Amino acid sequence: MSNSRDYKLEAFGALLDVLDELRIKCPWDAKQTNESLRPNTIEEAMELADALINNSVSDIEKELGDVLLHIIFYAKIADEKGQFDIADVCDALRKKLIFRHPHVFGTTHVDNTDQVLQNWEQLKLKEKGGNKSVLAGVPNSLPSLIKAFRIQEKAANVGFDWDSPEQVWDKVKEEIAEVEREIRSGNAANLENEFGDLLFSIVNAARLYKVHPDTALEHTNKKFIFRFNYVESQAKAAGKALNEMTLAEMDQLWDEAKTLERQP
């Protein structure tokens, strides 16, 4: 690893040269299009997300490379069509970063990150070719949990938010009561709607307490998988299938797994 700017530029240039050669000489690379690459790009982004949640430095480095390959690949395809190239991508990004950081490159004063985010949303609305409405920049294809967070975050950045985090709990309690009411009524369609409202309010609570709900839920997913796998493996070692065990027996193994989890 080198901190030399020239070394970094040389490494990036060499990578571009390799892709140029692959595009000509490799049958698979030569036939790729934006459409054919898109599913792989989504997969690579998810693999990077896994590496980040696992905090694996080697995997993060590897997956960043895979994502970078896709970025330069799309730019290469556009260059071949005479649309734009990787230099245009970099230059447009440079200009956008300068425009959206007037507190760094201009005279705007900010006191905290919340003000930075509020300015960011306002500037996006003013940008040439930018979003025409506050929520327009939230991709439709985002997973629902992340989409809910981004919708709330963007609305909050233009002042549509609770005055204090504590206020959100009345809303959460209200949504729980509405779910319970629909459970009693037996109306499946309304129950789905109310569960959606409850989940949305929980996401809002997490946001207000500076917790990303997707990250929090993924940590819990991993915790559950570890504990459940332990229960399953211990049952197997005892010659039992899980469906042959009592809930009390499984709970005992679950508590053992929790103890192991806390060990260094």
C-alpha angles and dihedrals in degrees: 000000000000132000091206112122090209091053092051093048090047091051091050092048091050089052091053089050091053092051091049089055094045091051089058104035107030115077093208096048092043094059098046120119135182089263096050093047096048098082091047090049091055090049092050091049090052091049089052089050089053092050091050094049089048090047090224107162095196092048092046090053092049096046093046087057091051092050091046090053090058092049094054091041092058090047090050092052090049091048090054089054092049092245104115140314138222091273090058090050092052094044094049090049091049091052092046093051092051092047093049094047104058088149087066104031099026141030101278115124124216130178102195147005093268090063090048090055093046091052089046093059093045091050092049089059090052095046119112106254090005131131115309094206135029096251097039091093095062107101115234091220095061115118108264096247093053091041091055090051093049093047091053093043093052093046090050092051090064093047102269097128146100117284091231135008092242091067093066093070093070087057092048091050090048091053092048089053091051091050090051091049092053091047088057092046093052093222103147096190093051091044091057090050092049093048087053090052090048093051090047091053091049090052088051091052091051091050093050090053091049095251120131104225095210092054092044092050093047091053088052091048090054091046092051092047091052093049096043092048088052091052090048094048093047091049090050091049088054090051095249134125116225092242088057093057127086119241088246091057092049091047090054091054089045090057090049089054090051089053092051090048092059094051116102 
